[in-house]
Amino acid sequence: MGIAENVKVVKERIERACERSGRSPDEITLIAVSKTHPPEAIREAVEAGIEHIGENRVQEAVSKYEVLSDLPVTWHMIGHLQRNKVKHALRIFDVIHSVDRDALVEELEKRASKVGKVIPVLIEVNVAEEETKHGVFVEDAPDLVKKVLSCKHLNPIGLMTVAPYVEDPEEVRWVFKTLRELRDRINRELGEEVLKELSMGMSNDFEVAIEEGATMVRIGTAIFGERKY
Ligand SMILES: *Cc1c(COP(=O)(O)O)cnc(C)c1O
């Protein structure tokens, strides 16, 4: 199947998951994750109605952005962000999903203030405490959110997680539920709904994530096919 057909199928699956859980598809931002795929594939996806693109490496994203900056899309940084790449990241990305440590918050604030921008960010949480994954543990998330809140040039909009890869997505439902409960708890502590977004759900598990409250799903393989490397 081609990219356009894949986009259509994914959107239909999102709609059905919303129906099952009494939600509106308008609540869900579909982010097409194009890592390893060429700029032409991104153009094709945008022609098929995609408005949000996710990339996980700054260098790779910069080289694609150079030939795609005319596209009317929002660029999302979803991968681990090194401090020395922050400057370039802020040049092209509109939203950063992978804020996971104090030092990164400080660098983002410093660079965002230099260019006079306010950057929407999400805190990445390693809910399942996997050693191979990035993200703060659940108990450390509230403090990191508060640190971001204290930064004038950063706007904390939500939480993000990558669930462990499993054959049956029902096995990771608890991960998504935990992230939603954490968001609600932090909002209660802050006394206002600061965190609106839950960036959770990938090709293999996005329907379960939507049932548990996802507002942003990050879909690669189901739109672009298997990764190129
Ligand atoms: C690659 C990636 C995705 C998309 O994964 P698929 O399984 O191909 O849908 C989503 N989120 C992050 C953080 C990724 O690195």
mmCIF file of C-alpha atoms and ligand atoms in Angstrom:
data_model
loop_
_atom_site.group_PDB
_atom_site.id
_atom_site.type_symbol
_atom_site.label_atom_id
_atom_site.label_comp_id
_atom_site.label_asym_id
_atom_site.label_seq_id
_atom_site.Cartn_x
_atom_site.Cartn_y
_atom_site.Cartn_z
ATOM 1 C CA MET A 1 0.000 0.000 0.000
ATOM 2 C CA GLY A 2 1.084 3.558 -0.647
ATOM 3 C CA ILE A 3 1.510 6.329 1.889
ATOM 4 C CA ALA A 4 -1.832 8.001 1.049
ATOM 5 C CA GLU A 5 -3.718 4.760 1.572
ATOM 6 C CA ASN A 6 -1.848 4.147 4.833
ATOM 7 C CA VAL A 7 -2.761 7.607 6.124
ATOM 8 C CA LYS A 8 -6.412 6.922 5.348
ATOM 9 C CA VAL A 9 -6.348 3.569 7.155
ATOM 10 C CA VAL A 10 -4.600 5.049 10.221
ATOM 11 C CA LYS A 11 -7.152 7.883 10.391
ATOM 12 C CA GLU A 12 -10.004 5.372 10.231
ATOM 13 C CA ARG A 13 -8.423 3.330 13.013
ATOM 14 C CA ILE A 14 -8.087 6.508 15.111
ATOM 15 C CA GLU A 15 -11.767 7.271 14.514
ATOM 16 C CA ARG A 16 -12.832 3.807 15.601
ATOM 17 C CA ALA A 17 -10.694 3.939 18.747
ATOM 18 C CA CYS A 18 -12.294 7.314 19.543
ATOM 19 C CA GLU A 19 -15.787 5.891 19.038
ATOM 20 C CA ARG A 20 -15.026 3.003 21.396
ATOM 21 C CA SER A 21 -13.882 5.388 24.101
ATOM 22 C CA GLY A 22 -16.469 8.133 23.622
ATOM 23 C CA ARG A 23 -13.937 10.664 22.356
ATOM 24 C CA SER A 24 -13.818 12.943 19.348
ATOM 25 C CA PRO A 25 -11.123 12.456 16.670
ATOM 26 C CA ASP A 26 -10.623 16.240 16.885
ATOM 27 C CA GLU A 27 -8.901 15.625 20.225
ATOM 28 C CA ILE A 28 -6.162 13.574 18.554
ATOM 29 C CA THR A 29 -3.124 15.049 16.792
ATOM 30 C CA LEU A 30 -1.693 12.553 14.313
ATOM 31 C CA ILE A 31 2.086 12.927 14.061
ATOM 32 C CA ALA A 32 3.622 11.082 11.097
ATOM 33 C CA VAL A 33 7.075 9.882 12.147
ATOM 34 C CA SER A 34 9.304 10.053 9.090
ATOM 35 C CA LYS A 35 12.713 9.091 10.499
ATOM 36 C CA THR A 36 14.869 7.212 7.943
ATOM 37 C CA HIS A 37 12.423 8.078 5.142
ATOM 38 C CA PRO A 38 13.312 10.589 2.410
ATOM 39 C CA PRO A 39 11.820 14.070 1.925
ATOM 40 C CA GLU A 40 9.681 12.820 -0.985
ATOM 41 C CA ALA A 41 7.886 10.463 1.392
ATOM 42 C CA ILE A 42 7.099 13.397 3.692
ATOM 43 C CA ARG A 43 5.710 15.394 0.761
ATOM 44 C CA GLU A 44 3.515 12.461 -0.154
ATOM 45 C CA ALA A 45 2.201 12.217 3.394
ATOM 46 C CA VAL A 46 1.439 15.940 3.494
ATOM 47 C CA GLU A 47 -0.435 15.694 0.200
ATOM 48 C CA ALA A 48 -2.464 12.930 1.859
ATOM 49 C CA GLY A 49 -3.470 15.298 4.654
ATOM 50 C CA ILE A 50 -0.692 15.003 7.243
ATOM 51 C CA GLU A 51 -0.068 18.266 9.145
ATOM 52 C CA HIS A 52 2.409 17.099 11.804
ATOM 53 C CA ILE A 53 5.821 15.515 11.203
ATOM 54 C CA GLY A 54 7.946 13.772 13.858
ATOM 55 C CA GLU A 55 11.696 13.225 13.626
ATOM 56 C CA ASN A 56 14.060 11.778 16.222
ATOM 57 C CA ARG A 57 17.471 13.056 15.072
ATOM 58 C CA VAL A 58 18.348 16.725 14.749
ATOM 59 C CA GLN A 59 20.863 16.311 11.922
ATOM 60 C CA GLU A 60 18.546 14.185 9.819
ATOM 61 C CA ALA A 61 15.630 16.534 10.439
ATOM 62 C CA VAL A 62 17.688 19.612 9.513
ATOM 63 C CA SER A 63 18.680 18.121 6.165
ATOM 64 C CA LYS A 64 15.065 17.262 5.341
ATOM 65 C CA TYR A 65 13.792 20.605 6.579
ATOM 66 C CA GLU A 66 16.139 22.379 4.186
ATOM 67 C CA VAL A 67 14.230 20.971 1.217
ATOM 68 C CA LEU A 68 10.794 20.972 2.872
ATOM 69 C CA SER A 69 10.606 24.307 4.687
ATOM 70 C CA ASP A 70 7.815 25.371 2.312
ATOM 71 C CA LEU A 71 5.488 22.699 3.705
ATOM 72 C CA PRO A 72 2.681 23.922 5.999
ATOM 73 C CA VAL A 73 3.488 21.452 8.786
ATOM 74 C CA THR A 74 4.371 21.452 12.455
ATOM 75 C CA TRP A 75 7.707 19.775 13.208
ATOM 76 C CA HIS A 76 7.955 17.643 16.359
ATOM 77 C CA MET A 77 11.236 16.529 17.943
ATOM 78 C CA ILE A 78 10.473 13.125 19.461
ATOM 79 C CA GLY A 79 13.948 11.644 20.038
ATOM 80 C CA HIS A 80 16.681 12.003 22.626
ATOM 81 C CA LEU A 81 18.060 15.531 22.466
ATOM 82 C CA GLN A 82 21.713 16.265 23.187
ATOM 83 C CA ARG A 83 22.572 19.650 24.626
ATOM 84 C CA ASN A 84 24.947 20.490 21.804
ATOM 85 C CA LYS A 85 22.132 20.012 19.276
ATOM 86 C CA VAL A 86 19.626 22.309 20.990
ATOM 87 C CA LYS A 87 20.572 25.366 18.970
ATOM 88 C CA HIS A 88 19.878 23.604 15.664
ATOM 89 C CA ALA A 89 16.803 21.875 17.043
ATOM 90 C CA LEU A 90 15.223 25.226 17.914
ATOM 91 C CA ARG A 91 15.758 26.453 14.380
ATOM 92 C CA ILE A 92 13.421 23.851 12.879
ATOM 93 C CA PHE A 93 11.270 22.187 15.525
ATOM 94 C CA ASP A 94 8.024 23.724 16.770
ATOM 95 C CA VAL A 95 7.460 21.282 19.650
ATOM 96 C CA ILE A 96 9.945 19.231 21.728
ATOM 97 C CA HIS A 97 8.537 15.971 23.159
ATOM 98 C CA SER A 98 11.672 14.620 24.787
ATOM 99 C CA VAL A 99 12.576 16.884 27.698
ATOM 100 C CA ASP A 100 13.990 14.509 30.286
ATOM 101 C CA ARG A 101 16.586 16.237 32.474
ATOM 102 C CA ASP A 102 17.485 19.499 34.208
ATOM 103 C CA ALA A 103 20.529 20.232 32.065
ATOM 104 C CA LEU A 104 18.451 20.009 28.900
ATOM 105 C CA VAL A 105 15.803 22.333 30.343
ATOM 106 C CA GLU A 106 18.507 24.882 31.166
ATOM 107 C CA GLU A 107 20.026 24.717 27.690
ATOM 108 C CA LEU A 108 16.611 24.973 25.997
ATOM 109 C CA GLU A 109 15.728 28.008 28.097
ATOM 110 C CA LYS A 110 19.058 29.665 27.356
ATOM 111 C CA ARG A 111 18.805 29.126 23.603
ATOM 112 C CA ALA A 112 15.095 29.930 23.359
ATOM 113 C CA SER A 113 15.632 33.209 25.191
ATOM 114 C CA LYS A 114 18.460 34.112 22.783
ATOM 115 C CA VAL A 115 16.176 33.746 19.783
ATOM 116 C CA GLY A 116 13.205 35.260 21.618
ATOM 117 C CA LYS A 117 10.907 32.264 21.227
ATOM 118 C CA VAL A 118 8.593 30.416 23.598
ATOM 119 C CA ILE A 119 8.853 26.683 22.909
ATOM 120 C CA PRO A 120 6.047 24.225 23.713
ATOM 121 C CA VAL A 121 7.610 21.163 25.367
ATOM 122 C CA LEU A 122 6.554 17.814 26.791
ATOM 123 C CA ILE A 123 8.262 15.944 29.607
ATOM 124 C CA GLU A 124 9.326 12.433 28.583
ATOM 125 C CA VAL A 125 8.510 9.854 31.226
ATOM 126 C CA ASN A 126 10.038 6.370 31.353
ATOM 127 C CA VAL A 127 6.945 4.810 32.892
ATOM 128 C CA ALA A 128 8.100 1.194 32.647
ATOM 129 C CA GLU A 129 11.593 2.139 33.936
ATOM 130 C CA GLU A 130 13.330 0.416 31.029
ATOM 131 C CA GLU A 131 17.106 0.759 31.137
ATOM 132 C CA THR A 132 17.350 1.230 27.382
ATOM 133 C CA LYS A 133 14.943 4.165 27.350
ATOM 134 C CA HIS A 134 15.216 7.844 28.099
ATOM 135 C CA GLY A 135 12.822 9.821 30.238
ATOM 136 C CA VAL A 136 12.387 10.664 33.908
ATOM 137 C CA PHE A 137 10.792 8.170 36.243
ATOM 138 C CA VAL A 138 7.218 8.853 37.309
ATOM 139 C CA GLU A 139 8.211 10.099 40.774
ATOM 140 C CA ASP A 140 10.641 12.651 39.311
ATOM 141 C CA ALA A 141 8.278 14.078 36.699
ATOM 142 C CA PRO A 142 6.489 16.680 38.888
ATOM 143 C CA ASP A 143 9.767 18.419 39.778
ATOM 144 C CA LEU A 144 10.868 18.550 36.150
ATOM 145 C CA VAL A 145 7.509 20.014 35.132
ATOM 146 C CA LYS A 146 7.921 22.687 37.823
ATOM 147 C CA LYS A 147 11.413 23.470 36.571
ATOM 148 C CA VAL A 148 10.079 23.924 33.026
ATOM 149 C CA LEU A 149 7.276 26.110 34.392
ATOM 150 C CA SER A 150 9.866 28.398 35.949
ATOM 151 C CA CYS A 151 11.420 29.020 32.511
ATOM 152 C CA LYS A 152 10.064 32.051 30.701
ATOM 153 C CA HIS A 153 10.789 30.696 27.239
ATOM 154 C CA LEU A 154 9.443 27.183 27.729
ATOM 155 C CA ASN A 155 5.779 26.239 27.828
ATOM 156 C CA PRO A 156 5.060 22.804 29.342
ATOM 157 C CA ILE A 157 2.076 21.398 27.439
ATOM 158 C CA GLY A 158 2.087 17.724 28.400
ATOM 159 C CA LEU A 159 3.765 14.388 29.032
ATOM 160 C CA MET A 160 5.222 11.896 26.565
ATOM 161 C CA THR A 161 6.091 8.216 26.856
ATOM 162 C CA VAL A 162 7.331 5.337 24.722
ATOM 163 C CA ALA A 163 5.794 2.079 25.931
ATOM 164 C CA PRO A 164 7.830 -1.150 25.898
ATOM 165 C CA TYR A 165 7.475 -3.022 22.648
ATOM 166 C CA VAL A 166 5.145 -6.006 23.072
ATOM 167 C CA GLU A 167 3.197 -8.218 20.660
ATOM 168 C CA ASP A 168 -0.105 -7.599 22.393
ATOM 169 C CA PRO A 169 -0.660 -3.876 23.141
ATOM 170 C CA GLU A 170 -3.102 -4.772 25.931
ATOM 171 C CA GLU A 171 0.027 -5.607 27.954
ATOM 172 C CA VAL A 172 1.069 -1.946 27.950
ATOM 173 C CA ARG A 173 -2.336 -0.406 28.635
ATOM 174 C CA TRP A 174 -1.169 0.197 32.216
ATOM 175 C CA VAL A 175 1.707 2.365 30.911
ATOM 176 C CA PHE A 176 -0.712 4.723 29.153
ATOM 177 C CA LYS A 177 -3.081 4.762 32.097
ATOM 178 C CA THR A 178 -0.180 5.585 34.419
ATOM 179 C CA LEU A 179 0.862 8.535 32.247
ATOM 180 C CA ARG A 180 -2.692 9.892 32.180
ATOM 181 C CA GLU A 181 -3.018 9.592 35.958
ATOM 182 C CA LEU A 182 0.362 11.276 36.404
ATOM 183 C CA ARG A 183 -0.721 14.202 34.201
ATOM 184 C CA ASP A 184 -3.954 14.600 36.135
ATOM 185 C CA ARG A 185 -2.111 14.447 39.454
ATOM 186 C CA ILE A 186 0.421 17.098 38.397
ATOM 187 C CA ASN A 187 -2.388 19.369 37.187
ATOM 188 C CA ARG A 188 -4.175 18.960 40.527
ATOM 189 C CA GLU A 189 -0.957 19.787 42.397
ATOM 190 C CA LEU A 190 -0.460 22.889 40.272
ATOM 191 C CA GLY A 191 -4.064 23.916 40.779
ATOM 192 C CA GLU A 192 -4.684 24.421 37.067
ATOM 193 C CA GLU A 193 -4.725 22.403 33.876
ATOM 194 C CA VAL A 194 -1.176 23.219 32.771
ATOM 195 C CA LEU A 195 -0.579 19.870 31.072
ATOM 196 C CA LYS A 196 -3.168 19.137 28.390
ATOM 197 C CA GLU A 197 -1.301 16.780 26.088
ATOM 198 C CA LEU A 198 -0.502 13.085 26.363
ATOM 199 C CA SER A 199 1.919 12.083 23.589
ATOM 200 C CA MET A 200 1.614 8.296 23.615
ATOM 201 C CA GLY A 201 0.926 5.511 21.144
ATOM 202 C CA MET A 202 2.917 4.268 18.138
ATOM 203 C CA SER A 203 2.070 1.992 15.193
ATOM 204 C CA ASN A 204 1.734 -1.065 17.365
ATOM 205 C CA ASP A 205 -0.230 0.356 20.272
ATOM 206 C CA PHE A 206 -1.907 3.662 19.330
ATOM 207 C CA GLU A 207 -5.468 2.401 19.627
ATOM 208 C CA VAL A 208 -4.987 1.325 23.238
ATOM 209 C CA ALA A 209 -3.207 4.637 23.916
ATOM 210 C CA ILE A 210 -6.211 6.565 22.530
ATOM 211 C CA GLU A 211 -8.576 4.538 24.698
ATOM 212 C CA GLU A 212 -6.440 5.624 27.672
ATOM 213 C CA GLY A 213 -6.489 9.311 26.756
ATOM 214 C CA ALA A 214 -3.716 9.988 24.214
ATOM 215 C CA THR A 215 -4.011 13.418 22.568
ATOM 216 C CA MET A 216 -0.982 12.976 20.304
ATOM 217 C CA VAL A 217 -0.055 9.710 18.590
ATOM 218 C CA ARG A 218 3.311 9.212 16.878
ATOM 219 C CA ILE A 219 2.973 6.858 13.937
ATOM 220 C CA GLY A 220 5.890 5.788 11.724
ATOM 221 C CA THR A 221 5.734 2.293 10.253
ATOM 222 C CA ALA A 222 1.966 2.211 9.734
ATOM 223 C CA ILE A 223 2.270 5.298 7.491
ATOM 224 C CA PHE A 224 5.694 5.074 5.831
ATOM 225 C CA GLY A 225 6.331 1.323 5.947
ATOM 226 C CA GLU A 226 9.350 -0.403 7.471
ATOM 227 C CA ARG A 227 12.236 1.881 8.394
ATOM 228 C CA LYS A 228 15.030 2.212 5.825
ATOM 229 C CA TYR A 229 17.808 1.472 8.346
HETATM 230 C C1 LIG B 1 10.159 5.817 15.759
HETATM 231 C C2 LIG B 1 9.338 6.408 16.816
HETATM 232 C C3 LIG B 1 7.936 6.368 16.750
HETATM 233 C C4 LIG B 1 7.167 5.678 15.647
HETATM 234 O O1 LIG B 1 7.329 4.300 15.744
HETATM 235 P P1 LIG B 1 6.470 3.260 14.849
HETATM 236 O O2 LIG B 1 6.461 2.031 15.658
HETATM 237 O O3 LIG B 1 7.217 3.111 13.562
HETATM 238 O O4 LIG B 1 5.131 3.837 14.650
HETATM 239 C C5 LIG B 1 7.229 7.002 17.774
HETATM 240 N N1 LIG B 1 7.851 7.601 18.807
HETATM 241 C C6 LIG B 1 9.198 7.661 18.911
HETATM 242 C C7 LIG B 1 9.809 8.346 20.073
HETATM 243 C C8 LIG B 1 9.982 7.058 17.926
HETATM 244 O O5 LIG B 1 11.318 7.100 18.040
#
